[in-house]
mmCIF file of C-alpha atoms in Angstrom:
data_model
loop_
_atom_site.group_PDB
_atom_site.id
_atom_site.type_symbol
_atom_site.label_atom_id
_atom_site.label_comp_id
_atom_site.label_asym_id
_atom_site.label_seq_id
_atom_site.Cartn_x
_atom_site.Cartn_y
_atom_site.Cartn_z
ATOM 1 C CA UNK R 18 31.586 14.398 -7.833
ATOM 2 C CA UNK R 19 31.465 13.120 -11.402
ATOM 3 C CA UNK R 20 30.067 15.079 -14.354
ATOM 4 C CA UNK R 21 27.706 13.167 -16.681
ATOM 5 C CA UNK R 22 25.822 14.145 -19.827
ATOM 6 C CA UNK R 23 22.197 15.176 -19.431
ATOM 7 C CA UNK R 24 19.256 16.998 -20.994
ATOM 8 C CA UNK R 25 18.055 19.778 -18.699
ATOM 9 C CA UNK R 26 15.482 22.518 -18.244
ATOM 10 C CA UNK R 27 16.873 25.982 -17.514
ATOM 11 C CA UNK R 28 13.527 27.668 -16.872
ATOM 12 C CA UNK R 29 9.795 27.031 -16.849
ATOM 13 C CA UNK R 30 9.390 28.193 -20.430
ATOM 14 C CA UNK R 31 12.601 27.565 -22.388
ATOM 15 C CA UNK R 32 13.132 24.308 -24.303
ATOM 16 C CA UNK R 33 15.219 21.601 -22.672
ATOM 17 C CA UNK R 34 18.784 21.323 -23.894
ATOM 18 C CA UNK R 35 21.979 19.291 -23.532
ATOM 19 C CA UNK R 36 24.447 19.903 -20.733
ATOM 20 C CA UNK R 37 26.097 18.155 -17.810
ATOM 21 C CA UNK R 38 25.106 17.406 -14.226
ATOM 22 C CA UNK R 39 27.118 16.120 -11.269
ATOM 23 C CA UNK R 40 26.629 12.745 -9.612
ATOM 24 C CA UNK R 41 28.031 11.889 -6.196
ATOM 25 C CA UNK R 42 30.811 9.347 -5.889
ATOM 26 C CA UNK R 43 29.667 5.779 -5.271
ATOM 27 C CA UNK R 44 29.327 5.185 -1.527
ATOM 28 C CA UNK R 45 29.438 1.850 0.329
ATOM 29 C CA UNK R 46 25.740 1.095 -0.294
ATOM 30 C CA UNK R 47 25.393 2.907 -3.622
ATOM 31 C CA UNK R 48 24.801 1.588 -7.125
ATOM 32 C CA UNK R 49 26.048 3.410 -10.222
ATOM 33 C CA UNK R 50 23.655 2.833 -13.106
ATOM 34 C CA UNK R 51 24.417 3.456 -16.766
ATOM 35 C CA UNK R 52 21.011 4.603 -17.990
ATOM 36 C CA UNK R 53 19.774 3.046 -21.216
ATOM 37 C CA UNK R 54 16.144 4.188 -21.304
ATOM 38 C CA UNK R 55 14.174 7.009 -19.651
ATOM 39 C CA UNK R 56 10.419 7.379 -19.872
ATOM 40 C CA UNK R 57 8.681 10.722 -20.275
ATOM 41 C CA UNK R 58 5.995 11.251 -17.634
ATOM 42 C CA UNK R 59 3.475 14.093 -17.505
ATOM 43 C CA UNK R 60 4.923 14.779 -14.046
ATOM 44 C CA UNK R 61 8.184 15.851 -15.715
ATOM 45 C CA UNK R 62 6.323 18.593 -17.537
ATOM 46 C CA UNK R 63 4.238 19.657 -14.529
ATOM 47 C CA UNK R 64 7.391 19.980 -12.432
ATOM 48 C CA UNK R 65 9.477 21.940 -14.922
ATOM 49 C CA UNK R 66 6.613 24.343 -15.640
ATOM 50 C CA UNK R 67 6.115 25.050 -11.940
ATOM 51 C CA UNK R 68 2.638 23.541 -11.667
ATOM 52 C CA UNK R 69 3.513 21.668 -8.481
ATOM 53 C CA UNK R 70 5.651 24.174 -6.634
ATOM 54 C CA UNK R 71 9.097 25.710 -6.600
ATOM 55 C CA UNK R 72 11.753 24.434 -8.985
ATOM 56 C CA UNK R 73 15.516 24.895 -8.780
ATOM 57 C CA UNK R 74 16.949 25.279 -12.290
ATOM 58 C CA UNK R 75 18.772 23.918 -14.136
ATOM 59 C CA UNK R 76 16.880 20.684 -13.591
ATOM 60 C CA UNK R 77 17.152 17.296 -15.253
ATOM 61 C CA UNK R 78 13.886 15.397 -14.872
ATOM 62 C CA UNK R 79 12.927 11.783 -15.500
ATOM 63 C CA UNK R 80 11.798 9.232 -12.897
ATOM 64 C CA UNK R 81 11.218 6.251 -15.163
ATOM 65 C CA UNK R 82 14.720 4.846 -15.467
ATOM 66 C CA UNK R 83 16.064 1.548 -16.798
ATOM 67 C CA UNK R 84 19.741 0.753 -17.117
ATOM 68 C CA UNK R 85 22.664 -1.506 -16.342
ATOM 69 C CA UNK R 86 24.632 -1.621 -13.094
ATOM 70 C CA UNK R 87 28.091 -0.204 -13.837
ATOM 71 C CA UNK R 88 29.556 -0.157 -10.313
ATOM 72 C CA UNK R 89 28.525 -1.089 -6.785
ATOM 73 C CA UNK R 90 29.721 0.008 -3.369
ATOM 74 C CA UNK R 91 31.611 -2.400 -1.166
ATOM 75 C CA UNK R 92 28.599 -3.093 1.078
ATOM 76 C CA UNK R 93 26.037 -3.635 -1.707
ATOM 77 C CA UNK R 94 24.381 -7.066 -1.611
ATOM 78 C CA UNK R 95 21.236 -6.673 -3.725
ATOM 79 C CA UNK R 96 22.778 -5.946 -7.121
ATOM 80 C CA UNK R 97 25.906 -6.684 -9.102
ATOM 81 C CA UNK R 98 27.663 -5.206 -12.140
ATOM 82 C CA UNK R 99 25.798 -6.093 -15.325
ATOM 83 C CA UNK R 100 22.340 -6.428 -13.752
ATOM 84 C CA UNK R 101 19.288 -4.948 -15.486
ATOM 85 C CA UNK R 102 17.798 -2.505 -13.000
ATOM 86 C CA UNK R 103 15.346 0.334 -12.683
ATOM 87 C CA UNK R 104 14.754 3.456 -10.590
ATOM 88 C CA UNK R 105 11.397 5.115 -10.073
ATOM 89 C CA UNK R 106 10.101 8.252 -8.410
ATOM 90 C CA UNK R 107 12.118 8.118 -5.193
ATOM 91 C CA UNK R 108 15.769 7.577 -4.354
ATOM 92 C CA UNK R 109 15.725 7.708 -0.561
ATOM 93 C CA UNK R 110 13.545 7.947 2.554
ATOM 94 C CA UNK R 111 14.117 8.050 6.297
ATOM 95 C CA UNK R 112 13.620 4.255 6.566
ATOM 96 C CA UNK R 113 12.806 4.752 10.256
ATOM 97 C CA UNK R 114 9.206 5.996 10.473
ATOM 98 C CA UNK R 115 6.241 3.642 10.823
ATOM 99 C CA UNK R 116 5.315 3.929 7.151
ATOM 100 C CA UNK R 117 8.823 3.143 5.937
ATOM 101 C CA UNK R 118 9.052 0.228 8.369
ATOM 102 C CA UNK R 119 5.803 -1.112 6.906
ATOM 103 C CA UNK R 120 7.259 -1.016 3.390
ATOM 104 C CA UNK R 121 5.430 2.150 2.314
ATOM 105 C CA UNK R 122 8.399 4.433 1.681
ATOM 106 C CA UNK R 123 6.236 6.497 -0.675
ATOM 107 C CA UNK R 124 4.376 7.725 2.417
ATOM 108 C CA UNK R 125 7.502 8.409 4.494
ATOM 109 C CA UNK R 126 6.425 10.667 7.369
ATOM 110 C CA UNK R 127 9.683 12.583 7.060
ATOM 111 C CA UNK R 128 9.318 12.904 3.302
ATOM 112 C CA UNK R 129 10.920 10.641 0.732
ATOM 113 C CA UNK R 130 13.598 12.018 -1.592
ATOM 114 C CA UNK R 131 12.266 12.636 -5.098
ATOM 115 C CA UNK R 132 14.373 11.336 -7.964
ATOM 116 C CA UNK R 133 14.513 14.914 -9.238
ATOM 117 C CA UNK R 134 13.904 18.349 -7.709
ATOM 118 C CA UNK R 135 14.358 16.869 -4.253
ATOM 119 C CA UNK R 136 17.125 17.360 -1.705
ATOM 120 C CA UNK R 137 19.722 14.593 -1.673
ATOM 121 C CA UNK R 138 21.647 13.387 1.384
ATOM 122 C CA UNK R 139 24.504 15.792 0.506
ATOM 123 C CA UNK R 140 22.143 18.783 0.325
ATOM 124 C CA UNK R 141 22.236 19.023 -3.445
ATOM 125 C CA UNK R 142 19.159 19.089 -5.675
ATOM 126 C CA UNK R 143 18.456 15.627 -7.085
ATOM 127 C CA UNK R 144 18.657 15.227 -10.845
ATOM 128 C CA UNK R 145 16.702 12.661 -12.842
ATOM 129 C CA UNK R 146 16.982 10.162 -15.624
ATOM 130 C CA UNK R 147 17.344 12.255 -18.758
ATOM 131 C CA UNK R 148 21.052 11.601 -18.249
ATOM 132 C CA UNK R 149 23.674 8.957 -18.879
ATOM 133 C CA UNK R 150 24.273 7.831 -15.274
ATOM 134 C CA UNK R 151 22.720 7.986 -11.820
ATOM 135 C CA UNK R 152 23.937 6.961 -8.350
ATOM 136 C CA UNK R 153 21.262 5.499 -6.062
ATOM 137 C CA UNK R 154 21.229 3.705 -2.718
ATOM 138 C CA UNK R 155 20.784 -0.023 -3.405
ATOM 139 C CA UNK R 156 17.521 -0.129 -1.419
ATOM 140 C CA UNK R 157 15.838 2.034 -4.056
ATOM 141 C CA UNK R 158 17.137 0.119 -7.079
ATOM 142 C CA UNK R 159 14.741 -2.444 -8.595
ATOM 143 C CA UNK R 160 15.496 -5.639 -10.491
ATOM 144 C CA UNK R 161 14.090 -5.663 -14.051
ATOM 145 C CA UNK R 162 13.137 -9.236 -15.035
ATOM 146 C CA UNK R 163 14.453 -10.548 -18.345
ATOM 147 C CA UNK R 164 10.892 -11.258 -19.523
ATOM 148 C CA UNK R 165 10.217 -7.506 -19.776
ATOM 149 C CA UNK R 166 11.609 -5.959 -22.996
ATOM 150 C CA UNK R 167 14.236 -3.492 -21.787
ATOM 151 C CA UNK R 168 13.073 -0.526 -23.873
ATOM 152 C CA UNK R 169 9.558 -1.013 -22.460
ATOM 153 C CA UNK R 170 10.601 -1.353 -18.825
ATOM 154 C CA UNK R 171 11.190 2.260 -17.759
ATOM 155 C CA UNK R 172 7.534 3.431 -17.677
ATOM 156 C CA UNK R 173 6.688 0.606 -15.291
ATOM 157 C CA UNK R 174 8.682 2.468 -12.608
ATOM 158 C CA UNK R 175 6.043 5.226 -12.547
ATOM 159 C CA UNK R 176 3.010 4.484 -14.730
ATOM 160 C CA UNK R 177 3.103 0.804 -13.837
ATOM 161 C CA UNK R 178 3.374 1.086 -10.074
ATOM 162 C CA UNK R 179 1.095 4.141 -9.869
ATOM 163 C CA UNK R 180 -1.769 2.063 -11.242
ATOM 164 C CA UNK R 181 -0.795 -1.331 -9.792
ATOM 165 C CA UNK R 182 -0.732 -0.050 -6.201
ATOM 166 C CA UNK R 183 -4.357 1.155 -5.987
ATOM 167 C CA UNK R 184 -5.640 -1.809 -7.976
ATOM 168 C CA UNK R 185 -3.997 -4.116 -5.447
ATOM 169 C CA UNK R 186 -5.006 -2.052 -2.412
ATOM 170 C CA UNK R 187 -8.693 -1.947 -3.410
ATOM 171 C CA UNK R 188 -8.668 -5.640 -4.354
ATOM 172 C CA UNK R 189 -9.318 -5.481 -8.077
ATOM 173 C CA UNK R 190 -9.845 -9.029 -9.251
ATOM 174 C CA UNK R 191 -12.458 -11.626 -10.210
ATOM 175 C CA UNK R 192 -15.984 -10.475 -9.484
ATOM 176 C CA UNK R 193 -14.996 -6.783 -9.312
ATOM 177 C CA UNK R 194 -16.058 -4.138 -11.816
ATOM 178 C CA UNK R 195 -13.266 -1.641 -12.410
ATOM 179 C CA UNK R 196 -13.442 1.526 -14.514
ATOM 180 C CA UNK R 197 -10.400 3.395 -15.788
ATOM 181 C CA UNK R 198 -10.811 7.095 -16.565
ATOM 182 C CA UNK R 199 -8.540 8.065 -19.442
ATOM 183 C CA UNK R 200 -6.558 5.849 -21.802
ATOM 184 C CA UNK R 201 -3.132 7.486 -21.716
ATOM 185 C CA UNK R 202 0.232 6.609 -20.221
ATOM 186 C CA UNK R 203 -1.281 5.693 -16.853
ATOM 187 C CA UNK R 204 -4.651 4.537 -18.124
ATOM 188 C CA UNK R 205 -3.398 1.977 -20.591
ATOM 189 C CA UNK R 206 -1.322 0.371 -17.826
ATOM 190 C CA UNK R 207 -4.331 0.353 -15.482
ATOM 191 C CA UNK R 208 -6.330 -1.496 -18.134
ATOM 192 C CA UNK R 209 -3.624 -4.103 -18.701
ATOM 193 C CA UNK R 210 -3.035 -4.716 -15.011
ATOM 194 C CA UNK R 211 -6.718 -4.771 -13.992
ATOM 195 C CA UNK R 212 -7.407 -7.255 -16.783
ATOM 196 C CA UNK R 213 -4.517 -9.474 -15.676
ATOM 197 C CA UNK R 214 -5.846 -9.362 -12.103
ATOM 198 C CA UNK R 215 -9.136 -10.782 -13.367
ATOM 199 C CA UNK R 216 -11.430 -7.759 -12.995
ATOM 200 C CA UNK R 217 -14.162 -6.746 -15.460
ATOM 201 C CA UNK R 218 -12.659 -3.585 -16.981
ATOM 202 C CA UNK R 219 -14.386 -0.569 -18.482
ATOM 203 C CA UNK R 220 -12.622 2.405 -20.054
ATOM 204 C CA UNK R 221 -14.219 5.830 -19.616
ATOM 205 C CA UNK R 222 -12.741 8.209 -22.172
ATOM 206 C CA UNK R 223 -13.856 11.521 -23.643
ATOM 207 C CA UNK R 224 -14.513 9.924 -27.009
ATOM 208 C CA UNK R 225 -14.525 6.518 -28.683
ATOM 209 C CA UNK R 226 -11.394 7.402 -30.679
ATOM 210 C CA UNK R 227 -9.232 4.847 -28.838
ATOM 211 C CA UNK R 228 -11.923 2.201 -28.438
ATOM 212 C CA UNK R 229 -10.148 -0.430 -30.532
ATOM 213 C CA UNK R 230 -6.952 0.114 -28.540
ATOM 214 C CA UNK R 231 -8.780 -0.157 -25.239
ATOM 215 C CA UNK R 232 -10.377 -3.454 -26.140
ATOM 216 C CA UNK R 233 -7.066 -4.793 -27.475
ATOM 217 C CA UNK R 234 -5.325 -3.853 -24.227
ATOM 218 C CA UNK R 235 -7.830 -5.812 -22.148
ATOM 219 C CA UNK R 236 -10.938 -3.683 -21.583
ATOM 220 C CA UNK R 237 -14.286 -5.454 -21.674
ATOM 221 C CA UNK R 238 -16.259 -2.257 -22.306
ATOM 222 C CA UNK R 239 -15.531 1.248 -23.575
ATOM 223 C CA UNK R 240 -17.708 4.341 -23.108
ATOM 224 C CA UNK R 241 -17.464 7.991 -24.113
ATOM 225 C CA UNK R 242 -17.854 10.413 -21.199
ATOM 226 C CA UNK R 243 -18.824 13.185 -23.624
ATOM 227 C CA UNK R 244 -22.127 11.323 -24.041
ATOM 228 C CA UNK R 245 -24.448 12.162 -21.094
ATOM 229 C CA UNK R 246 -26.154 8.785 -21.557
ATOM 230 C CA UNK R 247 -22.985 7.097 -20.286
ATOM 231 C CA UNK R 248 -23.550 8.447 -16.775
ATOM 232 C CA UNK R 249 -27.173 7.337 -16.796
ATOM 233 C CA UNK R 250 -26.494 3.853 -18.153
ATOM 234 C CA UNK R 251 -23.578 3.161 -15.810
ATOM 235 C CA UNK R 252 -24.972 4.684 -12.611
ATOM 236 C CA UNK R 253 -24.251 2.610 -9.481
ATOM 237 C CA UNK R 254 -22.082 0.137 -11.425
ATOM 238 C CA UNK R 255 -18.442 0.093 -10.374
ATOM 239 C CA UNK R 256 -16.643 -1.203 -7.318
ATOM 240 C CA UNK R 257 -13.549 0.840 -8.171
ATOM 241 C CA UNK R 258 -12.802 3.726 -10.506
ATOM 242 C CA UNK R 259 -9.175 4.644 -11.168
ATOM 243 C CA UNK R 260 -8.927 8.223 -12.415
ATOM 244 C CA UNK R 261 -5.696 8.635 -14.371
ATOM 245 C CA UNK R 262 -6.200 12.035 -15.983
ATOM 246 C CA UNK R 263 -4.231 15.116 -14.944
ATOM 247 C CA UNK R 264 -7.090 17.520 -15.654
ATOM 248 C CA UNK R 265 -10.126 18.465 -13.555
ATOM 249 C CA UNK R 266 -13.166 16.193 -13.883
ATOM 250 C CA UNK R 267 -16.765 16.470 -12.712
ATOM 251 C CA UNK R 268 -16.126 14.380 -9.621
ATOM 252 C CA UNK R 269 -19.767 14.275 -8.562
ATOM 253 C CA UNK R 270 -20.749 12.767 -11.916
ATOM 254 C CA UNK R 271 -18.124 10.028 -11.615
ATOM 255 C CA UNK R 272 -19.022 9.323 -7.991
ATOM 256 C CA UNK R 273 -22.529 8.554 -9.222
ATOM 257 C CA UNK R 274 -21.093 5.610 -11.146
ATOM 258 C CA UNK R 275 -19.984 3.834 -7.960
ATOM 259 C CA UNK R 276 -21.858 0.866 -6.542
ATOM 260 C CA UNK R 277 -22.406 0.286 -2.821
ATOM 261 C CA UNK R 278 -19.122 0.835 -0.911
ATOM 262 C CA UNK R 279 -17.413 1.830 -4.162
ATOM 263 C CA UNK R 280 -14.292 3.975 -4.347
ATOM 264 C CA UNK R 281 -12.898 6.395 -6.897
ATOM 265 C CA UNK R 282 -9.159 6.828 -6.510
ATOM 266 C CA UNK R 283 -7.228 9.567 -8.296
ATOM 267 C CA UNK R 284 -3.686 8.945 -9.445
ATOM 268 C CA UNK R 285 -3.642 11.822 -11.924
ATOM 269 C CA UNK R 286 -2.918 15.166 -10.294
ATOM 270 C CA UNK R 287 -4.389 18.322 -11.846
ATOM 271 C CA UNK R 288 -2.926 21.560 -10.483
ATOM 272 C CA UNK R 289 -6.417 22.936 -9.785
ATOM 273 C CA UNK R 290 -8.622 21.937 -6.816
ATOM 274 C CA UNK R 291 -11.412 19.483 -7.673
ATOM 275 C CA UNK R 292 -14.681 20.204 -5.810
ATOM 276 C CA UNK R 293 -16.923 17.454 -4.462
ATOM 277 C CA UNK R 294 -20.438 17.538 -2.999
ATOM 278 C CA UNK R 295 -20.499 15.598 0.266
ATOM 279 C CA UNK R 296 -24.050 14.371 -0.324
ATOM 280 C CA UNK R 297 -22.758 12.480 -3.369
ATOM 281 C CA UNK R 298 -20.400 10.596 -1.050
ATOM 282 C CA UNK R 299 -23.172 9.813 1.429
ATOM 283 C CA UNK R 300 -25.171 7.861 -1.144
ATOM 284 C CA UNK R 301 -23.975 4.225 -1.431
ATOM 285 C CA UNK R 302 -21.294 5.015 1.189
ATOM 286 C CA UNK R 303 -18.981 6.065 -1.618
ATOM 287 C CA UNK R 304 -15.338 6.987 -1.076
ATOM 288 C CA UNK R 305 -12.980 9.374 -2.822
ATOM 289 C CA UNK R 306 -9.299 8.596 -2.353
ATOM 290 C CA UNK R 307 -5.861 9.341 -3.706
ATOM 291 C CA UNK R 308 -2.848 7.138 -4.222
ATOM 292 C CA UNK R 309 0.828 7.789 -4.881
ATOM 293 C CA UNK R 310 3.280 5.302 -6.326
ATOM 294 C CA UNK R 311 4.188 2.188 -4.325
ATOM 295 C CA UNK R 312 6.817 1.147 -1.844
ATOM 296 C CA UNK R 313 9.974 -0.597 -2.986
ATOM 297 C CA UNK R 314 8.726 -4.101 -2.160
ATOM 298 C CA UNK R 315 5.426 -3.484 -3.931
ATOM 299 C CA UNK R 316 7.220 -2.014 -6.950
ATOM 300 C CA UNK R 317 9.340 -5.152 -7.252
ATOM 301 C CA UNK R 318 6.147 -7.198 -6.871
ATOM 302 C CA UNK R 319 4.645 -5.209 -9.755
ATOM 303 C CA UNK R 320 7.671 -5.819 -11.983
ATOM 304 C CA UNK R 321 7.542 -9.546 -11.269
ATOM 305 C CA UNK R 322 3.769 -9.581 -11.893
ATOM 306 C CA UNK R 323 4.223 -7.841 -15.237
ATOM 307 C CA UNK R 324 6.964 -10.284 -16.212
ATOM 308 C CA UNK R 325 4.761 -13.255 -15.271
ATOM 309 C CA UNK R 326 1.787 -11.933 -17.241
ATOM 310 C CA UNK R 327 3.840 -10.562 -20.140
ATOM 311 C CA UNK R 328 2.637 -7.025 -19.456
ATOM 312 C CA UNK R 329 4.638 -4.074 -20.775
ATOM 313 C CA UNK R 330 3.811 -0.473 -21.625
ATOM 314 C CA UNK R 331 3.147 0.506 -25.224
ATOM 315 C CA UNK R 332 6.054 2.809 -26.060
ATOM 316 C CA UNK R 333 7.399 5.058 -28.779
ATOM 317 C CA UNK R 334 11.186 5.269 -28.612
ATOM 318 C CA UNK R 335 12.627 8.695 -29.384
ATOM 319 C CA UNK R 336 16.054 10.354 -29.658
ATOM 320 C CA UNK R 337 17.191 13.005 -27.217
ATOM 321 C CA UNK R 338 16.767 15.728 -29.846
ATOM 322 C CA UNK R 339 13.050 14.845 -29.986
ATOM 323 C CA UNK R 340 12.363 15.440 -26.274
ATOM 324 C CA UNK R 341 10.888 18.934 -26.638
ATOM 325 C CA UNK R 342 8.613 17.839 -29.475
ATOM 326 C CA UNK R 343 7.571 14.813 -27.423
ATOM 327 C CA UNK R 344 6.598 17.064 -24.509
ATOM 328 C CA UNK R 345 4.314 19.042 -26.790
ATOM 329 C CA UNK R 346 2.776 15.813 -28.027
ATOM 330 C CA UNK R 347 2.185 14.671 -24.425
ATOM 331 C CA UNK R 348 0.335 17.909 -23.747
ATOM 332 C CA UNK R 349 -1.753 17.310 -26.885
ATOM 333 C CA UNK R 350 -2.454 13.668 -25.857
ATOM 334 C CA UNK R 351 -0.683 12.598 -29.045
ATOM 335 C CA UNK R 352 1.175 9.517 -27.819
ATOM 336 C CA UNK R 353 0.254 5.853 -27.649
ATOM 337 C CA UNK R 354 1.128 5.458 -24.886
ATOM 338 C CA UNK R 355 4.494 6.410 -23.437
ATOM 339 C CA UNK R 356 7.575 8.079 -24.895
ATOM 340 C CA UNK R 357 10.882 6.455 -23.981
ATOM 341 C CA UNK R 358 14.173 8.240 -24.603
ATOM 342 C CA UNK R 359 17.097 6.275 -26.005
ATOM 343 C CA UNK R 360 19.738 7.710 -23.694
ATOM 344 C CA UNK R 361 22.551 6.599 -26.014
ATOM 345 C CA UNK R 362 21.463 9.483 -28.276
ATOM 346 C CA UNK R 363 22.303 12.208 -25.728
ATOM 347 C CA UNK R 364 24.756 14.651 -27.348
ATOM 348 C CA UNK R 365 28.403 14.226 -26.367
#
């Protein structure tokens, strides 16, 4: 094992602080990555604060990782030293079940290995990207195209693929009306990607405060959900609604916005149950679905798509000593639109 510098949580309530974590030695199919940038995802906060289940502390979070290959195992063929690469929300899966064989490792029937707070192949708890280095099987390491600014790349490995996957699956494109609920870290990527796919894009946000941003990012329309008239005016309108918020919403009200055969898919994950009235689904044969991230092949497809269309997250780069303040700003929705940690600033 090798000790590397990290920023870790020691409990659900204490601030994160500097320390060290251990990484396994590089195996035959492993890639050692020197991390340059790590995005801050709301999932990091949910996990550390115990919203999504048991946590083993100390824990280093971070599943939006961009860095440079520092070493490869003797059997590695996909990557070489010096490559720009990324790691997202998973670092392993069984690679044998039907879902893995179909390229959907995110739905591994035996459970994929989370980048942090999971159980690694050696039985240790996985530790994430708020650290200087990580060792990952080459299959789960993505190529970051040169056309994507490196400091902007990390959030694509979660926010990018989390929104790209459902937009692709439900065929967002020309002739389709797509609504995005929430204009945050996930929502702003959904707007950019849906626009690039050719869909007519509407942002549904609590207020019009970010209207200018939404239109600049590619939205055709922008409505405030705090105005009851929005739900009357837009009834039976959308083919697809992507809900990106991590707080409960009035699902029945949003279902009423769907056109015939329309679907609302949630990618945000509030800790509380969200009730739905079945009769709302019956009308227009509406569907309510959920979506995780994407498989490795689809994630690489997303990165290449973003490079081709010059799509990148809007980021605010911060130092390691600003992480705790950034978390509080995430909780207050005070970020446009993703914090990215400069890992070179981790304390020695």
